[in-house]
Amino acid sequence: MTVAVVTGGGRGIGAAICAALAKAGHSVWVVDRDAEPAYIVAEAVGGRAVVLDVANAEQVISVLGESDARILVNNAGYDEFSWFTDVRPQDWRRLLAVNLEGVFACTQAVLPAMQRAKHGRIVNVASEAGRLGSKGNAVYAASKGGVIAFGRSIARENARFNITVNTICPGPDRHPIVGQGARARRTRGDHGGGDDRRHRIGSARYPRRGRGAVAFLCSAEAGYITGETIGVSGGMGIGC
């Protein structure tokens, strides 16, 4: 049974991806910094809970390096809504450590085994903010833009090993932090419609609708797709 590692797997987007990959027949490692949600999801999908912080590169490489995974979903993420002039250096260091350096560490941990096996699937969860920018999210957007560029680069390096690397870009989902961002913008006098109005299809319910995109990119049918960045946002990436 193929081992599939999903970071940030304890809730929301990550939990939905874990369920989809388990349904597809994979042995899922539910990676999360919080133990309780990791164990709850792992029990629900018949997988394994792995408690670690992706920002701790040494721990990540030590633990995930033993996974012999053939699938990696870099989903763990962190955000703080703030106008850039209010962002402190320690804030952006933490955000980059999770959103970008965490992707580096997890990818480096699993790549050697994939290269030896000459097979692997890596899917990075970025954001439409990484392609379009986002008010009150400059550092977050920069980190996700970095994830997109990193994914394309790793795809180029590893096509010879039959390893595909793709990135999906969801729009904002119904997560509390999205509401927090909207409130912060209103506090600063920005009463604009917000990014949700730019969705062309339906509502922003990524966990349910986006998990299929991840499952497909991890499947044999997607073996000839690599280096791509795919919006899963109802058309938000089309632009105005």
CSV table of C-alpha atoms in Angstrom, one decimal:
chain,number,residue,atom,x,y,z
A,1,MET,CA,0.0,0.0,0.0
A,2,THR,CA,1.4,3.4,-1.0
A,3,VAL,CA,2.3,5.8,1.8
A,4,ALA,CA,0.8,9.2,1.3
A,5,VAL,CA,2.0,12.0,3.6
A,6,VAL,CA,-0.3,15.0,4.1
A,7,THR,CA,0.9,17.9,6.2
A,8,GLY,CA,-1.6,20.0,8.0
A,9,GLY,CA,-3.8,17.0,7.8
A,10,GLY,CA,-5.7,17.5,11.1
A,11,ARG,CA,-8.4,19.8,10.0
A,12,GLY,CA,-10.1,21.6,7.1
A,13,ILE,CA,-8.4,21.2,3.7
A,14,GLY,CA,-5.9,18.7,5.0
A,15,ALA,CA,-8.5,16.5,6.6
A,16,ALA,CA,-10.5,16.4,3.4
A,17,ILE,CA,-7.4,15.4,1.4
A,18,CYS,CA,-6.5,12.7,3.9
A,19,ALA,CA,-10.0,11.2,3.5
A,20,ALA,CA,-9.8,11.3,-0.3
A,21,LEU,CA,-6.4,9.6,-0.4
A,22,ALA,CA,-7.5,7.0,2.0
A,23,LYS,CA,-10.5,6.3,-0.1
A,24,ALA,CA,-8.2,5.9,-3.1
A,25,GLY,CA,-6.4,3.1,-1.2
A,26,HIS,CA,-3.4,4.8,0.2
A,27,SER,CA,-1.9,4.5,3.7
A,28,VAL,CA,-2.1,8.1,4.9
A,29,TRP,CA,0.2,9.7,7.4
A,30,VAL,CA,-1.7,12.6,9.0
A,31,VAL,CA,0.9,15.2,9.8
A,32,ASP,CA,0.0,18.0,12.1
A,33,ARG,CA,1.6,20.1,14.9
A,34,ASP,CA,-1.5,19.5,17.1
A,35,ALA,CA,-1.8,16.0,18.3
A,36,GLU,CA,-5.6,15.8,19.0
A,37,PRO,CA,-6.9,16.6,15.5
A,38,ALA,CA,-4.1,14.5,13.9
A,39,TYR,CA,-5.2,11.4,15.9
A,40,ILE,CA,-8.9,12.1,15.2
A,41,VAL,CA,-8.4,12.2,11.5
A,42,ALA,CA,-6.0,9.3,11.4
A,43,GLU,CA,-8.5,7.1,13.2
A,44,ALA,CA,-11.3,8.2,10.9
A,45,VAL,CA,-9.3,7.4,7.7
A,46,GLY,CA,-7.4,4.3,9.1
A,47,GLY,CA,-4.1,6.1,8.9
A,48,ARG,CA,-1.2,7.1,11.1
A,49,ALA,CA,-0.9,10.3,13.1
A,50,VAL,CA,2.4,12.1,13.0
A,51,VAL,CA,2.8,15.0,15.4
A,52,LEU,CA,5.5,17.5,14.2
A,53,ASP,CA,5.9,21.1,13.2
A,54,VAL,CA,7.0,21.5,9.6
A,55,ALA,CA,9.0,24.6,10.5
A,56,ASN,CA,11.4,22.3,12.4
A,57,ALA,CA,13.4,21.1,9.4
A,58,GLU,CA,15.6,18.7,11.3
A,59,GLN,CA,12.6,16.9,12.9
A,60,VAL,CA,10.8,16.8,9.5
A,61,ILE,CA,13.8,15.3,7.7
A,62,SER,CA,14.3,12.8,10.5
A,63,VAL,CA,10.7,11.6,10.7
A,64,LEU,CA,9.5,11.9,7.2
A,65,GLY,CA,12.7,10.5,5.8
A,66,GLU,CA,11.7,7.2,7.2
A,67,SER,CA,8.3,7.2,5.6
A,68,ASP,CA,9.2,5.7,2.2
A,69,ALA,CA,6.4,7.8,0.9
A,70,ARG,CA,5.4,7.9,-2.8
A,71,ILE,CA,2.9,10.7,-2.3
A,72,LEU,CA,3.5,14.0,-0.5
A,73,VAL,CA,0.9,16.7,-0.1
A,74,ASN,CA,2.4,19.9,1.3
A,75,ASN,CA,-0.7,21.5,2.8
A,76,ALA,CA,0.4,22.9,6.1
A,77,GLY,CA,0.1,26.6,6.2
A,78,TYR,CA,0.0,29.6,8.5
A,79,ASP,CA,-1.4,33.1,8.1
A,80,GLU,CA,-1.7,36.4,10.0
A,81,PHE,CA,-3.8,39.1,8.4
A,82,SER,CA,-1.9,42.4,8.8
A,83,TRP,CA,-1.1,45.4,6.7
A,84,PHE,CA,2.6,45.1,5.7
A,85,THR,CA,3.7,48.3,7.6
A,86,ASP,CA,2.4,46.5,10.7
A,87,VAL,CA,4.3,43.2,10.1
A,88,ARG,CA,7.2,42.6,12.4
A,89,PRO,CA,10.3,40.7,11.3
A,90,GLN,CA,9.5,37.9,13.7
A,91,ASP,CA,6.1,37.6,12.2
A,92,TRP,CA,7.3,37.2,8.6
A,93,ARG,CA,10.0,34.8,9.7
A,94,ARG,CA,7.4,32.5,11.3
A,95,LEU,CA,5.1,32.7,8.3
A,96,LEU,CA,7.9,31.9,5.8
A,97,ALA,CA,9.2,29.1,8.1
A,98,VAL,CA,5.9,27.3,7.9
A,99,ASN,CA,4.6,28.2,4.4
A,100,LEU,CA,7.8,28.0,2.4
A,101,GLU,CA,10.7,26.4,4.4
A,102,GLY,CA,8.3,23.7,5.6
A,103,VAL,CA,7.7,22.8,2.0
A,104,PHE,CA,11.4,22.7,1.4
A,105,ALA,CA,12.0,20.4,4.4
A,106,CYS,CA,9.1,18.0,3.7
A,107,THR,CA,10.1,17.7,0.0
A,108,GLN,CA,13.7,17.1,0.8
A,109,ALA,CA,12.8,14.5,3.3
A,110,VAL,CA,10.8,12.3,0.9
A,111,LEU,CA,12.5,12.9,-2.5
A,112,PRO,CA,15.5,10.5,-2.1
A,113,ALA,CA,13.2,7.5,-1.7
A,114,MET,CA,11.0,8.6,-4.6
A,115,GLN,CA,14.1,9.0,-6.7
A,116,ARG,CA,15.4,5.6,-5.9
A,117,ALA,CA,12.0,4.1,-6.7
A,118,LYS,CA,11.7,6.2,-9.8
A,119,HIS,CA,8.2,7.1,-8.9
A,120,GLY,CA,6.5,9.8,-6.9
A,121,ARG,CA,3.7,12.4,-6.7
A,122,ILE,CA,4.1,15.7,-4.9
A,123,VAL,CA,1.2,18.2,-4.7
A,124,ASN,CA,1.8,21.6,-3.1
A,125,VAL,CA,-1.2,23.6,-1.8
A,126,ALA,CA,-0.4,27.2,-2.5
A,127,SER,CA,-3.1,29.9,-2.9
A,128,GLU,CA,-4.6,32.3,-5.5
A,129,ALA,CA,-2.9,34.9,-3.3
A,130,GLY,CA,0.4,33.6,-4.6
A,131,ARG,CA,-0.7,34.4,-8.2
A,132,LEU,CA,-2.8,37.5,-7.7
A,133,GLY,CA,-1.6,39.1,-4.5
A,134,SER,CA,-3.8,39.9,-1.5
A,135,LYS,CA,-4.5,42.9,0.6
A,136,GLY,CA,-3.5,42.5,4.2
A,137,ASN,CA,-1.6,39.3,3.2
A,138,ALA,CA,1.6,40.5,1.5
A,139,VAL,CA,4.0,38.1,3.2
A,140,TYR,CA,1.5,35.2,2.9
A,141,ALA,CA,1.1,35.9,-0.8
A,142,ALA,CA,4.9,36.1,-1.2
A,143,SER,CA,5.3,32.7,0.6
A,144,LYS,CA,2.7,31.1,-1.6
A,145,GLY,CA,4.3,32.6,-4.8
A,146,GLY,CA,7.5,31.0,-3.6
A,147,VAL,CA,5.8,27.6,-3.3
A,148,ILE,CA,4.6,27.9,-6.9
A,149,ALA,CA,8.1,28.7,-8.2
A,150,PHE,CA,9.6,26.0,-6.0
A,151,GLY,CA,7.2,23.4,-7.3
A,152,ARG,CA,8.0,24.1,-10.9
A,153,SER,CA,11.7,23.9,-10.2
A,154,ILE,CA,11.4,20.6,-8.4
A,155,ALA,CA,9.3,19.3,-11.3
A,156,ARG,CA,12.0,20.2,-13.7
A,157,GLU,CA,14.7,18.5,-11.6
A,158,ASN,CA,12.7,15.3,-11.1
A,159,ALA,CA,10.9,14.5,-14.3
A,160,ARG,CA,13.8,12.1,-15.1
A,161,PHE,CA,12.8,10.1,-12.0
A,162,ASN,CA,9.1,9.8,-13.0
A,163,ILE,CA,8.2,12.1,-10.2
A,164,THR,CA,5.4,14.6,-10.8
A,165,VAL,CA,5.2,17.9,-8.9
A,166,ASN,CA,2.1,20.1,-9.2
A,167,THR,CA,0.6,23.0,-7.3
A,168,ILE,CA,-3.0,23.8,-6.6
A,169,CYS,CA,-4.2,27.3,-5.8
A,170,PRO,CA,-7.4,27.5,-3.7
A,171,GLY,CA,-9.2,30.7,-3.0
A,172,PRO,CA,-10.3,31.6,0.5
A,173,ASP,CA,-12.4,29.0,2.2
A,174,ARG,CA,-14.9,29.2,5.0
A,175,HIS,CA,-12.2,29.3,7.6
A,176,PRO,CA,-12.2,31.6,10.7
A,177,ILE,CA,-9.0,33.3,9.6
A,178,VAL,CA,-10.8,34.5,6.5
A,179,GLY,CA,-13.4,36.3,8.6
A,180,GLN,CA,-10.6,37.7,10.7
A,181,GLY,CA,-9.0,39.2,7.6
A,182,ALA,CA,-12.2,40.8,6.5
A,183,ARG,CA,-12.8,42.3,9.9
A,184,ALA,CA,-9.2,43.6,9.9
A,185,ARG,CA,-9.7,45.3,6.5
A,186,ARG,CA,-12.9,46.9,7.7
A,187,THR,CA,-11.2,48.2,10.8
A,188,ARG,CA,-8.6,49.9,8.6
A,189,GLY,CA,-11.4,51.5,6.5
A,190,ASP,CA,-11.3,49.1,3.6
A,191,HIS,CA,-15.0,48.2,2.9
A,192,GLY,CA,-14.4,46.7,-0.5
A,193,GLY,CA,-16.2,43.6,-1.7
A,194,GLY,CA,-13.2,41.3,-0.9
A,195,ASP,CA,-11.8,38.4,-2.8
A,196,ASP,CA,-14.9,36.2,-2.5
A,197,ARG,CA,-16.7,38.2,-5.1
A,198,ARG,CA,-14.2,37.2,-7.6
A,199,HIS,CA,-15.2,33.6,-7.5
A,200,ARG,CA,-17.0,32.8,-10.8
A,201,ILE,CA,-18.5,29.5,-9.8
A,202,GLY,CA,-20.4,28.7,-6.6
A,203,SER,CA,-19.2,29.4,-3.1
A,204,ALA,CA,-15.8,29.1,-1.5
A,205,ARG,CA,-15.9,25.6,-0.1
A,206,TYR,CA,-12.5,24.3,-1.0
A,207,PRO,CA,-12.2,21.3,1.4
A,208,ARG,CA,-15.1,19.5,-0.3
A,209,ARG,CA,-14.4,20.5,-3.8
A,210,GLY,CA,-10.7,20.6,-4.0
A,211,ARG,CA,-9.8,17.3,-2.5
A,212,GLY,CA,-10.7,15.6,-5.8
A,213,ALA,CA,-8.1,17.7,-7.6
A,214,VAL,CA,-5.4,16.6,-5.2
A,215,ALA,CA,-6.5,12.9,-5.4
A,216,PHE,CA,-6.4,13.1,-9.2
A,217,LEU,CA,-2.9,14.7,-9.3
A,218,CYS,CA,-1.7,11.8,-7.0
A,219,SER,CA,-3.2,9.2,-9.3
A,220,ALA,CA,-1.8,7.1,-12.1
A,221,GLU,CA,-4.1,9.0,-14.6
A,222,ALA,CA,-2.1,12.2,-13.8
A,223,GLY,CA,1.3,10.7,-14.6
A,224,TYR,CA,1.9,12.9,-17.6
A,225,ILE,CA,1.0,16.2,-15.7
A,226,THR,CA,3.9,18.0,-14.0
A,227,GLY,CA,5.0,21.5,-13.2
A,228,GLU,CA,1.5,22.8,-13.4
A,229,THR,CA,-0.3,25.4,-11.2
A,230,ILE,CA,-4.0,24.7,-11.1
A,231,GLY,CA,-6.6,27.1,-9.6
A,232,VAL,CA,-9.3,25.4,-7.5
A,233,SER,CA,-11.2,28.6,-6.8
A,234,GLY,CA,-14.2,28.7,-9.0
A,235,GLY,CA,-12.5,31.0,-11.5
A,236,MET,CA,-10.9,33.5,-9.0
A,237,GLY,CA,-7.6,33.2,-10.9
A,238,ILE,CA,-9.2,34.5,-14.1
A,239,GLY,CA,-8.9,38.0,-12.7
A,240,CYS,CA,-11.2,40.9,-12.9
